[in-house]
Amino acid sequence: MESRKIRIGIDTGGTFTDIVAVDDETGAIVTTKTPSTPSDPAEGFLTGIEKVLEKLGESGDSIGAVSHGTTVATNKLLEGKVENLGFITTEGYEHVLEIARQSVPDGYGNSYFWVKPDRIVPADRVKTVGGRLSFDGSEIRPLDEGSVRAAAQFFKDHGIKTIGVCLMHSYADPSHEERVRDILDEMFPEATVSISSQVLREYREYERSITTLVDAAVKPNIRNYVNNIANRLREFSTADGESRDIPFYVMKSNGGVLSAKEVVHQPITTVLSGPAAGALGAALIADAAGVDQVLTCDGGGTSTDVTVVVRGEPALTTEGRVGNYPSKIPMIDVVTVGAGGGSIAWMTPERTLRVGPQSAGADPGPLCYGKGGSDPTITDAHVLLGRIPPHLLGGEIPLDTELARKGLEQLASELNLRFEECAVGILEVSAWNQANALRQITVKRGLDVRDFTLVTFGGSGSLLACKLIDILGLKDVLVPLDPGNVSAFGLLTVDVRNDYVQTHVGRHDRLQASELQELFDTLAGSAEIALAEEGFDETQRRYARTADLRYMGQAFEVRVPVGEGAITAESMDAAAEAFHDAHRELYGYDFRGDPAQHVEWVNLRVSGIGPIQRPAARTVASGSGASSARTGSRQAYFDSWVDTTVFDRARLGAGDTIDGPAVIEEFSSTVPIHPGFSARIDTHGNIRISKTSDSNGAK
């Protein structure tokens, strides 16, 4: 793909917008942060571009591409702002949303009562249409177009302009759904419509219905947001004063990017775009450092996102959730906990301390921001304990410690605690919240957390690194260069990617290689068209085939790779063997060789991949001793108030070591090193933190 020399990655978070730019000609990388602008996210976006161009001494004419991670879709769902939504389904299945699934979050044992979440579409806005397809796509009854027109008229009369369509077995034949869409377009052209055969061509009617409705719900917001930014990007003019379209990509939950003009047609794919970029950026950094068993911890202003990376590849899932809604789209397997820098500390009616999930966000933000915040937050606790300096972004944002102290002392008084005890308690609760999320993606899935290196990043991600080593027994923590910008950096490391799926259920011993080949070829054809539209020629395109397999009678599947080349009996058997292996790894057993247990193929998948140039791994010069990076000291509280040395990370070199207590500061992040811990700088400039003594100081 033809490009100019500057590529920019922009990750918009709840508190800050992070920006990384790379010059592909020189390899230079510059980073910056700017406060997010919730009322108009495009403002922070464009301000960030201006900042990095100024640092590089370049104009807008030099921009080759912009990649963006956005939380627009996620926030709409998390805030519960799904309204004015209609649903069309097959006659007799109007209660599919009400029935849902017999599953209770965290089990019945953790709560005396459990109430189903609100339906995404009220019952009076569900309309059914006549007609029926069989599971294999054959028509049992033709579509009743009269009932479709009646549904369209109802939605038009009631001003319901966002509509999801999910008909029985449309994954096998989309013709009925496509006709419903055509009638809606004809009678109600102002409506936004999503059909399940385009959003998720898989079986399981409830999940397919919800995924389609979520896609429809976020489509207007994503379309308006992306189009607004694309239009404003044209403000960066060429040298001769003529505006131009700057290539603009949006991060998807599956670990790839897609052009803005295409992503508006599949907006649900962006629901976890920011966390996905962070996981990929951390994976690349860890891989360059020779670490292949990684847990990532991305701490922002509102939440912390964690995931598992093995041999450079983040774990993928199609069983994710966004808020209360299941989402079957392929996504990096991210677990989110409400433990960000802006998470609010509060007292329960039982007079116990809790932290989050409520957040002060960017506006008004923590008390110390001085913007009208009324509740103490994790950031307030850190600044009052001396763990972070009394300012952010190298002094750009001063922090009001007196405001923070007043709020924290009030909470401490209510809890009958000393001020320091309350602040330490806030950080302790926050650390355990993060640790439990990390256990959820490891211990609960049969992985030993002690086998992993934790990579911490984000503005608040590294503040509790030492505490997490203690709680989880981790071997070490890796803090990358510019940790506050790792998600934005990750946006520059990912390929264009589109995923296609087709349900095709059949016993392994009865399936023919030719029928699988035909279906895989159809999916690959769709991927080929999409990559061609993105500007990739035949020599650049790559395709990855996978399939979801299970033992007959099981309810859920395991995904395995299907080798390149023609589908043969041998390649099918190899996929079945891979399934046995994966099943044993996941569940501790398999039925390999048991004639009574048949393997069943369920879903076929093809990913079309258009590679994008990745930035080279950064290296740093050998250090001359950590003392040369010393900038002073201040009182900081760990188990008591101690004089704590402060270091400038930019002046640390490879081989330099620091023993705690210490604080390492840089523009976008701060790393407290507790007593009994040490930090070493590796050749890539990463901080490697490990424990050197027990809690009593013994070596």
XYZ file of C-alpha atoms in Angstrom:
699
model
C 0.000 0.000 0.000
C 1.333 3.442 -0.883
C 1.860 5.629 2.156
C 3.595 8.759 3.350
C 6.161 8.568 6.078
C 4.338 9.461 9.333
C 1.917 6.941 10.846
C -0.017 7.955 13.949
C -1.772 5.799 16.555
C -4.376 7.441 18.800
C -6.085 5.743 21.741
C -8.896 7.715 23.364
C -9.403 6.743 26.998
C -11.734 7.947 29.709
C -9.201 10.428 31.114
C -6.441 10.925 28.547
C -5.978 10.573 24.808
C -2.660 8.857 24.023
C -0.777 9.514 20.785
C 2.238 7.760 19.213
C 3.758 8.691 15.851
C 6.397 6.744 13.936
C 8.483 8.031 11.042
C 8.823 5.029 8.746
C 11.834 6.576 6.968
C 13.962 7.261 10.059
C 12.363 4.935 12.610
C 11.869 7.864 15.008
C 9.034 7.410 17.505
C 7.461 10.282 19.445
C 4.706 10.120 22.030
C 2.405 12.509 23.838
C -0.798 12.623 25.859
C -3.579 15.154 26.026
C -6.693 15.290 28.225
C -9.689 13.548 26.669
C -12.645 15.716 25.727
C -15.784 13.651 26.510
C -18.135 16.304 25.130
C -16.364 16.121 21.758
C -13.750 13.308 21.562
C -12.557 14.620 18.186
C -11.075 17.685 19.932
C -8.608 15.625 21.972
C -7.933 13.494 18.897
C -6.919 16.453 16.718
C -4.998 18.200 19.513
C -2.899 15.049 19.902
C -2.076 14.982 16.189
C -0.954 18.602 16.308
C 1.296 17.850 19.291
C 3.165 14.933 17.703
C 3.561 16.728 14.380
C 5.090 19.661 16.236
C 7.516 17.306 18.023
C 8.546 15.774 14.694
C 8.759 19.140 12.963
C 6.342 17.907 10.291
C 3.118 19.165 8.706
C -0.136 17.367 8.063
C 1.082 16.638 4.543
C 3.477 14.054 6.018
C 0.731 11.903 7.557
C 0.536 8.555 5.815
C -2.157 6.991 7.993
C -3.961 7.353 11.310
C -5.060 4.340 13.367
C -7.535 4.840 16.188
C -8.774 2.915 19.197
C -12.161 4.131 20.374
C -14.497 3.442 23.287
C -17.577 5.019 21.679
C -19.360 1.688 21.178
C -18.230 0.281 24.531
C -19.322 3.336 26.511
C -22.771 3.373 24.955
C -23.317 -0.220 26.047
C -21.684 0.107 29.485
C -23.756 3.198 30.246
C -26.919 1.333 29.299
C -27.852 3.937 26.696
C -29.574 1.472 24.371
C -33.000 2.819 23.531
C -35.423 3.293 20.668
C -34.432 -0.096 19.255
C -36.694 -2.510 17.369
C -36.383 -6.229 16.620
C -37.775 -8.427 13.848
C -37.655 -12.209 14.238
C -39.408 -15.329 12.998
C -43.026 -15.953 13.948
C -43.189 -18.009 17.137
C -39.814 -16.823 18.429
C -40.825 -13.457 19.847
C -39.655 -14.491 23.343
C -36.075 -15.396 22.399
C -34.719 -12.316 24.210
C -36.795 -13.013 27.318
C -35.775 -16.667 27.574
C -32.092 -15.818 27.009
C -29.702 -18.290 28.688
C -29.867 -20.098 32.015
C -26.692 -18.572 33.360
C -26.087 -16.488 36.474
C -23.039 -14.207 36.707
C -20.617 -15.537 39.364
C -23.035 -18.318 40.336
C -26.007 -18.347 42.688
C -23.762 -18.803 45.727
C -22.502 -15.224 45.654
C -25.895 -13.577 45.912
C -29.250 -14.325 47.512
C -31.052 -12.708 44.620
C -30.329 -12.384 40.947
C -32.448 -10.365 38.558
C -32.085 -10.657 34.828
C -30.692 -7.502 33.225
C -33.102 -5.287 31.350
C -33.991 -6.555 27.900
C -32.180 -4.773 25.118
C -35.560 -4.463 23.303
C -38.878 -4.192 25.184
C -41.475 -6.811 24.274
C -43.763 -4.287 22.585
C -41.001 -3.460 20.068
C -40.482 -7.053 18.971
C -42.278 -7.896 15.708
C -42.483 -11.303 14.085
C -42.787 -12.214 10.423
C -44.072 -15.350 8.732
C -41.849 -17.745 6.823
C -39.364 -20.391 7.917
C -36.055 -21.931 6.881
C -34.751 -25.317 7.940
C -31.364 -25.738 9.664
C -29.759 -26.531 6.303
C -31.156 -23.393 4.648
C -33.953 -25.093 2.718
C -37.226 -23.176 2.687
C -40.067 -24.658 4.738
C -42.410 -21.699 4.283
C -41.843 -18.648 2.065
C -41.306 -15.251 3.657
C -44.593 -13.469 4.376
C -43.813 -10.049 2.916
C -47.112 -8.641 4.157
C -46.041 -9.178 7.767
C -42.679 -7.560 7.002
C -44.415 -4.486 5.624
C -46.674 -4.335 8.688
C -43.603 -4.436 10.969
C -41.890 -1.718 8.924
C -44.970 0.472 9.156
C -45.185 -0.028 12.929
C -41.578 1.065 13.441
C -42.052 4.037 11.131
C -45.233 5.152 12.892
C -43.540 4.943 16.300
C -40.288 6.623 15.233
C -38.147 3.555 15.990
C -35.244 4.189 13.642
C -32.804 1.442 14.691
C -33.811 -2.119 13.854
C -32.148 -5.514 14.210
C -33.294 -8.497 12.140
C -32.605 -12.120 13.110
C -34.623 -14.872 11.437
C -34.377 -18.564 12.246
C -31.505 -20.364 10.465
C -30.570 -17.340 8.362
C -26.918 -18.305 8.900
C -27.558 -21.133 6.428
C -29.369 -18.965 3.840
C -29.559 -15.160 4.153
C -32.192 -14.640 1.433
C -35.166 -14.081 3.776
C -33.253 -11.576 5.894
C -31.964 -9.755 2.837
C -35.514 -9.380 1.577
C -36.622 -8.006 4.973
C -33.812 -5.452 4.766
C -34.850 -4.458 1.243
C -38.451 -3.892 2.332
C -37.321 -1.816 5.324
C -35.099 0.272 3.033
C -38.029 0.796 0.678
C -40.635 1.739 3.302
C -38.455 3.345 5.977
C -35.202 4.577 4.378
C -34.304 6.737 7.422
C -33.937 3.609 9.589
C -30.602 2.007 10.498
C -30.850 -1.749 9.942
C -28.579 -4.658 10.890
C -29.279 -8.224 9.725
C -27.784 -11.218 11.498
C -26.512 -12.938 8.352
C -24.135 -10.011 7.840
C -23.225 -9.467 11.492
C -22.775 -13.085 12.683
C -23.366 -16.046 10.404
C -23.450 -18.591 13.217
C -26.121 -20.688 14.849
C -27.491 -20.130 18.395
C -30.428 -17.798 17.969
C -30.169 -15.886 21.254
C -26.512 -14.913 20.881
C -26.986 -14.101 17.207
C -30.022 -11.945 18.018
C -28.251 -10.012 20.785
C -25.090 -9.507 18.722
C -27.148 -8.173 15.815
C -29.118 -5.825 18.079
C -25.926 -4.509 19.689
C -24.521 -3.867 16.219
C -27.638 -1.922 15.269
C -27.659 -0.013 18.555
C -24.107 1.339 18.223
C -24.163 1.852 14.448
C -25.501 5.456 14.444
C -22.996 6.559 17.108
C -20.019 4.928 15.424
C -21.038 6.242 12.008
C -21.385 9.812 13.256
C -18.189 9.669 15.302
C -15.999 8.135 12.605
C -17.371 10.363 9.843
C -16.837 13.442 12.029
C -13.180 12.568 12.609
C -12.596 11.633 8.959
C -14.009 14.995 7.888
C -11.921 16.909 10.409
C -8.778 15.056 9.393
C -9.146 16.805 6.053
C -8.252 19.997 7.921
C -4.650 18.828 7.771
C -3.938 20.178 4.292
C -1.287 19.266 1.770
C 1.605 21.600 1.007
C -0.218 23.294 -1.848
C -3.214 24.043 0.362
C -5.517 21.361 -1.079
C -7.213 19.114 1.457
C -7.004 15.350 1.053
C -8.383 12.188 2.603
C -5.881 10.827 5.128
C -6.103 7.015 5.383
C -7.980 6.427 8.628
C -8.188 3.031 10.338
C -10.178 1.949 13.392
C -9.052 -0.801 15.748
C -11.262 -3.878 15.973
C -11.787 -6.199 18.911
C -10.219 -9.106 16.993
C -6.743 -7.576 16.975
C -6.886 -6.020 13.505
C -7.784 -2.654 12.018
C -10.252 -1.701 9.326
C -10.678 1.461 7.318
C -13.202 3.912 8.727
C -15.384 3.687 5.629
C -15.744 -0.072 6.171
C -15.995 -0.144 9.963
C -19.243 1.874 9.906
C -20.856 -1.198 8.288
C -19.745 -3.508 11.123
C -19.537 -1.261 14.205
C -19.886 -4.048 16.746
C -16.347 -5.128 15.841
C -15.015 -2.024 17.659
C -16.480 -2.689 21.109
C -13.125 -3.576 22.717
C -10.838 -1.739 20.344
C -8.747 0.139 22.923
C -7.950 -2.856 25.174
C -7.170 -4.977 22.087
C -4.576 -2.463 20.896
C -2.931 -2.404 24.316
C -2.658 -6.202 24.461
C -1.061 -6.310 21.003
C 1.384 -3.508 21.777
C 2.424 -5.225 25.011
C 2.766 -8.550 23.175
C 5.187 -7.062 20.650
C 7.257 -5.340 23.355
C 7.439 -8.513 25.479
C 8.365 -10.629 22.472
C 11.274 -8.290 21.639
C 12.427 -8.663 25.264
C 12.389 -12.461 24.950
C 9.326 -13.026 27.141
C 6.735 -15.458 25.747
C 4.447 -16.066 28.754
C 2.798 -12.710 29.426
C -0.051 -11.231 31.413
C -0.949 -7.692 30.420
C -2.317 -5.104 32.834
C -3.571 -1.930 31.146
C -4.500 0.613 33.808
C -6.381 3.693 32.677
C -8.424 6.382 34.333
C -11.650 4.374 34.542
C -10.718 0.693 34.486
C -7.959 -1.892 34.199
C -7.924 -4.425 31.349
C -6.038 -7.720 31.620
C -5.346 -10.501 29.141
C -3.063 -13.483 28.454
C -0.395 -13.506 25.731
C 1.419 -16.734 24.844
C 4.253 -16.758 22.282
C 3.354 -13.292 21.100
C -0.340 -14.043 20.469
C -3.119 -12.732 22.750
C -5.865 -15.217 23.561
C -8.975 -14.876 21.364
C -12.584 -15.646 22.216
C -16.052 -15.454 20.701
C -17.726 -15.792 24.105
C -17.142 -12.233 25.292
C -19.542 -9.779 26.869
C -19.904 -6.023 26.714
C -21.742 -4.816 29.769
C -24.759 -7.115 30.173
C -24.789 -8.240 26.564
C -23.084 -11.353 25.165
C -21.134 -10.732 21.986
C -20.169 -13.589 19.671
C -17.804 -11.593 17.493
C -14.112 -12.614 17.523
C -12.277 -10.527 20.104
C -9.118 -10.569 22.142
C -10.007 -12.198 25.452
C -9.938 -9.175 27.772
C -11.237 -9.041 31.342
C -12.049 -5.564 32.635
C -12.265 -4.460 36.264
C -13.292 -1.042 37.581
C -9.899 -0.199 39.093
C -8.470 2.773 37.211
C -6.831 5.935 38.477
C -10.189 7.688 38.699
C -12.023 4.841 40.477
C -13.884 6.200 43.496
C -13.283 4.955 47.057
C -16.463 4.710 49.145
C -17.959 3.229 52.277
C -20.657 0.570 52.099
C -23.708 0.578 54.403
C -21.841 -2.117 56.372
C -19.044 0.464 56.903
C -16.452 -1.360 54.801
C -14.146 0.193 52.225
C -14.827 -0.358 48.520
C -13.093 0.986 45.406
C -14.925 1.355 42.080
C -16.475 0.491 39.758
C -17.756 4.080 39.772
C -15.203 6.464 38.321
C -14.629 10.211 38.414
C -13.520 9.959 34.756
C -11.858 12.899 33.027
C -14.421 15.480 34.055
C -14.579 16.289 36.926
C -11.871 13.704 37.627
C -10.147 12.966 40.966
C -10.253 15.524 43.768
C -6.655 16.543 43.097
C -7.572 17.669 39.563
C -9.370 20.620 41.119
C -12.211 20.430 38.614
C -15.071 19.882 41.038
C -14.646 16.213 41.927
C -16.345 15.342 45.230
C -15.094 11.822 46.011
C -11.606 10.474 46.811
C -10.073 8.224 44.139
C -7.108 5.905 43.663
C -5.110 8.799 42.170
C -5.772 10.910 45.258
C -4.435 8.102 47.475
C -1.272 7.735 45.377
C -0.449 11.447 45.376
C -1.034 11.837 49.113
C 1.223 8.856 49.877
C 3.959 10.346 47.714
C 3.801 7.484 45.213
C 3.233 9.948 42.345
C 4.426 13.561 42.016
C 2.094 16.527 42.622
C 1.604 16.923 38.886
C 0.915 14.874 35.722
C 2.413 14.914 32.233
C 5.718 16.411 33.276
C 4.052 19.334 35.024
C 1.385 20.129 32.398
C -1.365 19.208 34.885
C -0.697 20.352 38.486
C -2.431 18.384 41.242
C -4.069 19.987 44.278
C -2.942 17.842 47.200
C -4.936 19.843 49.756
C -8.242 19.107 48.029
C -7.292 15.435 47.886
C -6.325 15.434 51.569
C -9.636 16.935 52.702
C -11.671 14.338 50.797
C -9.553 11.423 51.940
C -9.536 12.555 55.580
C -13.346 12.723 55.471
C -13.564 9.113 54.244
C -10.944 8.010 56.793
C -12.984 9.618 59.580
C -16.141 7.786 58.480
C -14.223 4.489 58.485
C -12.559 5.281 61.827
C -9.101 4.963 60.230
C -5.997 7.071 60.247
C -5.441 9.056 57.055
C -2.510 6.859 55.964
C -4.396 3.652 56.777
C -7.301 4.752 54.600
C -5.050 5.666 51.651
C -3.117 2.394 51.905
C -6.418 0.521 52.206
C -7.683 2.110 48.980
C -4.587 0.925 47.137
C -4.784 -2.514 48.774
C -8.392 -3.013 47.651
C -7.521 -1.776 44.162
C -4.575 -4.186 43.929
C -6.750 -7.123 44.972
C -9.357 -6.128 42.371
C -6.643 -6.264 39.707
C -5.197 -9.501 41.105
C -8.602 -11.198 41.016
C -9.016 -10.190 37.374
C -5.587 -11.686 36.600
C -6.553 -14.888 38.418
C -9.738 -15.052 36.389
C -7.758 -15.302 33.130
C -5.165 -17.709 34.547
C -6.011 -19.833 37.582
C -9.661 -20.248 36.593
C -8.501 -21.451 33.167
C -5.928 -23.936 34.386
C -2.878 -21.662 34.042
C -0.297 -21.092 36.776
C -0.004 -17.338 37.248
C 3.546 -17.820 38.596
C 4.724 -18.923 35.158
C 4.009 -15.493 33.680
C 5.679 -12.103 33.493
C 3.265 -9.244 34.088
C 3.527 -6.364 31.596
C 2.023 -3.221 33.110
C 1.177 -0.113 31.133
C -1.336 2.697 30.855
C -1.155 5.805 32.994
C -1.999 3.931 36.213
C -1.071 0.381 35.222
C 2.356 0.256 36.916
C 1.530 1.973 40.203
C 0.683 -1.305 41.973
C 3.280 -3.523 40.274
C 5.125 -4.448 43.491
C 1.889 -5.218 45.318
C 0.771 -7.525 42.505
C 4.058 -9.437 42.689
C 3.360 -9.970 46.402
C -0.274 -11.012 45.999
C 0.152 -13.323 43.006
C 3.687 -14.626 43.514
C 4.733 -13.346 40.083
C 8.341 -13.852 39.027
C 8.666 -10.300 37.719
C 6.992 -7.283 36.158
C 8.005 -5.583 32.910
C 7.198 -1.881 32.460
C 7.749 -0.755 28.828
C 9.104 2.583 27.697
C 6.307 5.167 27.527
C 3.876 2.851 29.349
C 1.107 5.417 29.152
C 1.161 5.126 25.363
C 1.397 1.367 24.812
C -2.190 1.122 23.517
C -1.527 3.905 21.011
C 1.742 2.167 20.054
C -0.186 -1.085 19.598
C -2.335 0.599 16.958
C 0.786 0.931 14.791
C 1.644 -2.774 15.080
C -1.582 -4.402 13.875
C -2.667 -5.610 10.467
C -5.880 -4.987 8.581
C -8.065 -7.963 9.442
C -11.567 -9.212 8.646
C -13.162 -12.393 10.012
C -15.790 -14.520 8.256
C -17.699 -17.446 9.716
C -20.182 -20.045 8.495
C -21.959 -22.621 10.651
C -21.777 -26.088 9.096
C -22.520 -28.861 11.600
C -21.402 -32.371 10.715
C -19.737 -35.462 12.168
C -16.059 -35.694 11.342
C -16.320 -39.229 9.953
C -19.189 -38.263 7.632
C -17.960 -34.931 6.264
C -16.456 -34.780 2.816
C -13.306 -32.758 2.189
C -14.905 -31.314 -0.935
C -17.832 -29.749 0.968
C -15.504 -28.149 3.500
C -13.279 -26.902 0.687
C -16.248 -25.238 -1.017
C -17.332 -23.482 2.169
C -13.803 -22.336 3.052
C -13.372 -21.054 -0.508
C -16.568 -18.999 -0.207
C -15.376 -17.442 3.049
C -11.923 -16.786 1.574
C -13.587 -15.111 -1.407
C -15.339 -12.655 0.903
C -12.054 -11.955 2.678
C -10.294 -11.450 -0.655
C -12.838 -8.865 -1.791
C -12.524 -6.964 1.505
C -8.706 -6.887 1.337
C -8.797 -5.734 -2.277
C -11.097 -2.872 -1.270
C -8.565 -1.940 1.435
C -5.863 -1.627 -1.234
C -3.894 -4.872 -0.733
C -2.796 -6.703 -3.867
C -2.622 -10.492 -4.232
C 0.999 -10.724 -3.071
C 0.203 -8.975 0.225
C -2.931 -10.834 1.283
C -2.815 -13.649 3.849
C -5.571 -15.983 4.971
C -5.909 -17.979 8.182
C -8.382 -20.871 8.457
C -9.775 -22.209 11.713
C -12.714 -24.353 12.755
C -14.771 -24.840 15.916
C -14.966 -28.524 16.874
C -16.575 -30.412 19.762
C -17.494 -33.883 20.891
C -21.062 -34.778 19.970
C -23.392 -33.825 22.805
C -21.237 -30.962 24.038
C -22.764 -27.490 24.106
C -19.652 -25.467 23.251
C -16.709 -25.770 20.925
C -12.920 -25.501 20.822
C -11.241 -23.571 18.009
C -8.342 -25.187 16.154
C -6.293 -24.235 13.084
C -7.004 -25.806 9.705
C -3.812 -26.058 7.654
C -3.057 -24.203 4.436
C -3.553 -25.758 1.025
C -6.341 -27.991 -0.245
C -8.703 -29.555 2.277
C -8.047 -33.285 2.312
C -8.927 -36.213 4.538
C -5.437 -35.890 6.007
C -5.798 -32.186 6.826
C -9.220 -32.841 8.360
C -7.726 -35.597 10.548
C -4.930 -33.211 11.556
C -7.550 -30.672 12.675
C -9.322 -33.385 14.681
C -6.023 -34.336 16.353
C -5.416 -30.678 17.178
C -8.878 -30.599 18.749
C -8.093 -33.593 20.979
C -4.872 -31.898 22.095
C -6.579 -28.565 22.747
C -9.427 -30.238 24.645
C -6.946 -32.022 26.927
C -5.027 -28.802 27.524
C -8.222 -26.914 28.390
C -10.135 -29.551 30.363
C -7.573 -32.188 31.370
C -8.995 -35.041 29.283
C -9.925 -36.075 25.735
C -11.744 -38.953 23.994
C -9.071 -39.687 21.408
C -9.507 -43.240 20.143
C -12.907 -43.780 21.811
C -15.245 -45.055 19.051
C -18.315 -44.025 21.041
C -17.275 -40.355 21.125
C -17.519 -38.657 17.748
C -15.877 -35.367 16.821
C -18.255 -32.823 15.307
C -17.391 -29.792 13.152
C -19.552 -26.755 13.928
C -18.217 -23.438 12.565
C -15.764 -22.734 9.768
C -13.762 -19.482 9.909
C -11.467 -17.539 7.597
C -9.529 -14.421 8.560
C -8.287 -12.169 5.773
C -5.110 -10.326 6.804
C -3.426 -7.347 5.137
C 0.019 -6.827 6.732
C 1.116 -3.362 7.870
C 4.725 -2.379 8.575
C 5.592 -2.656 12.273
C 7.905 -0.237 14.089
C 11.302 -1.683 15.026
C 11.906 -2.527 18.684
C 13.563 0.347 20.507
C 16.880 -0.038 22.323
C 18.697 2.138 24.854
C 22.373 2.797 25.467
C 24.206 1.273 28.407
C 23.748 3.233 31.606
C 26.401 4.921 33.691
C 24.765 4.037 36.978
C 21.340 4.913 38.333
C 22.750 7.702 40.491
C 23.176 9.839 37.367
C 19.376 9.740 36.882
C 18.625 10.847 40.449
C 16.519 14.039 40.550
C 15.937 14.349 44.287
C 13.854 12.727 46.992
C 10.566 13.113 48.831
C 8.693 11.520 51.685
C 6.603 8.561 50.547
C 4.526 6.148 52.592
C 4.947 2.394 52.254
C 4.773 0.694 55.674
C 5.801 4.031 57.138
C 6.933 7.424 55.912
C 10.423 7.069 54.418
C 12.747 9.324 52.465
C 12.385 8.036 48.885
C 14.774 8.689 46.026
C 13.232 9.915 42.770
C 14.714 8.975 39.378
C 14.161 10.338 35.865
C 13.518 7.338 33.647
C 14.753 9.120 30.518
C 18.258 9.224 32.032
C 18.406 5.544 32.948
C 20.322 3.184 30.658
C 20.626 -0.545 30.087
C 22.045 -2.334 33.110
C 21.161 0.347 35.650
C 19.587 -1.028 38.838
C 17.542 0.657 41.561
C 16.669 -0.722 44.990
C 13.486 0.337 46.739
C 12.183 2.470 48.236
C 12.304 4.601 45.096
C 10.062 6.258 42.535
C 10.833 6.264 38.799
C 9.099 9.101 36.961
C 8.530 9.858 33.295
C 6.153 11.951 31.216
C 3.221 9.533 31.043
C 3.619 7.261 34.043
C 5.188 6.678 37.463
C 6.600 3.445 38.913
C 6.945 3.182 42.728
C 9.548 0.593 43.802
C 8.654 -0.651 47.286
C 11.167 -1.618 49.964
C 12.318 -5.186 49.353
C 12.059 -4.824 45.556
C 14.534 -3.817 42.869
C 14.289 -2.533 39.303
C 16.680 -3.228 36.426
C 16.730 -1.571 33.002
C 17.079 -4.020 30.085
C 18.509 -3.338 26.612
C 15.107 -2.236 25.285
C 14.654 0.309 28.069
C 12.053 -1.792 29.912
C 11.982 -1.669 33.703
C 12.162 -5.222 35.099
C 10.870 -5.320 38.694
C 11.464 -8.287 40.993
C 11.297 -9.038 44.672
C 14.592 -9.119 46.571
C 13.429 -9.796 50.143
C 10.394 -10.840 52.158
C 7.997 -8.451 53.830
C 10.297 -8.225 56.859
C 13.253 -7.102 54.783
C 15.146 -10.448 54.938
C 17.114 -11.260 51.803
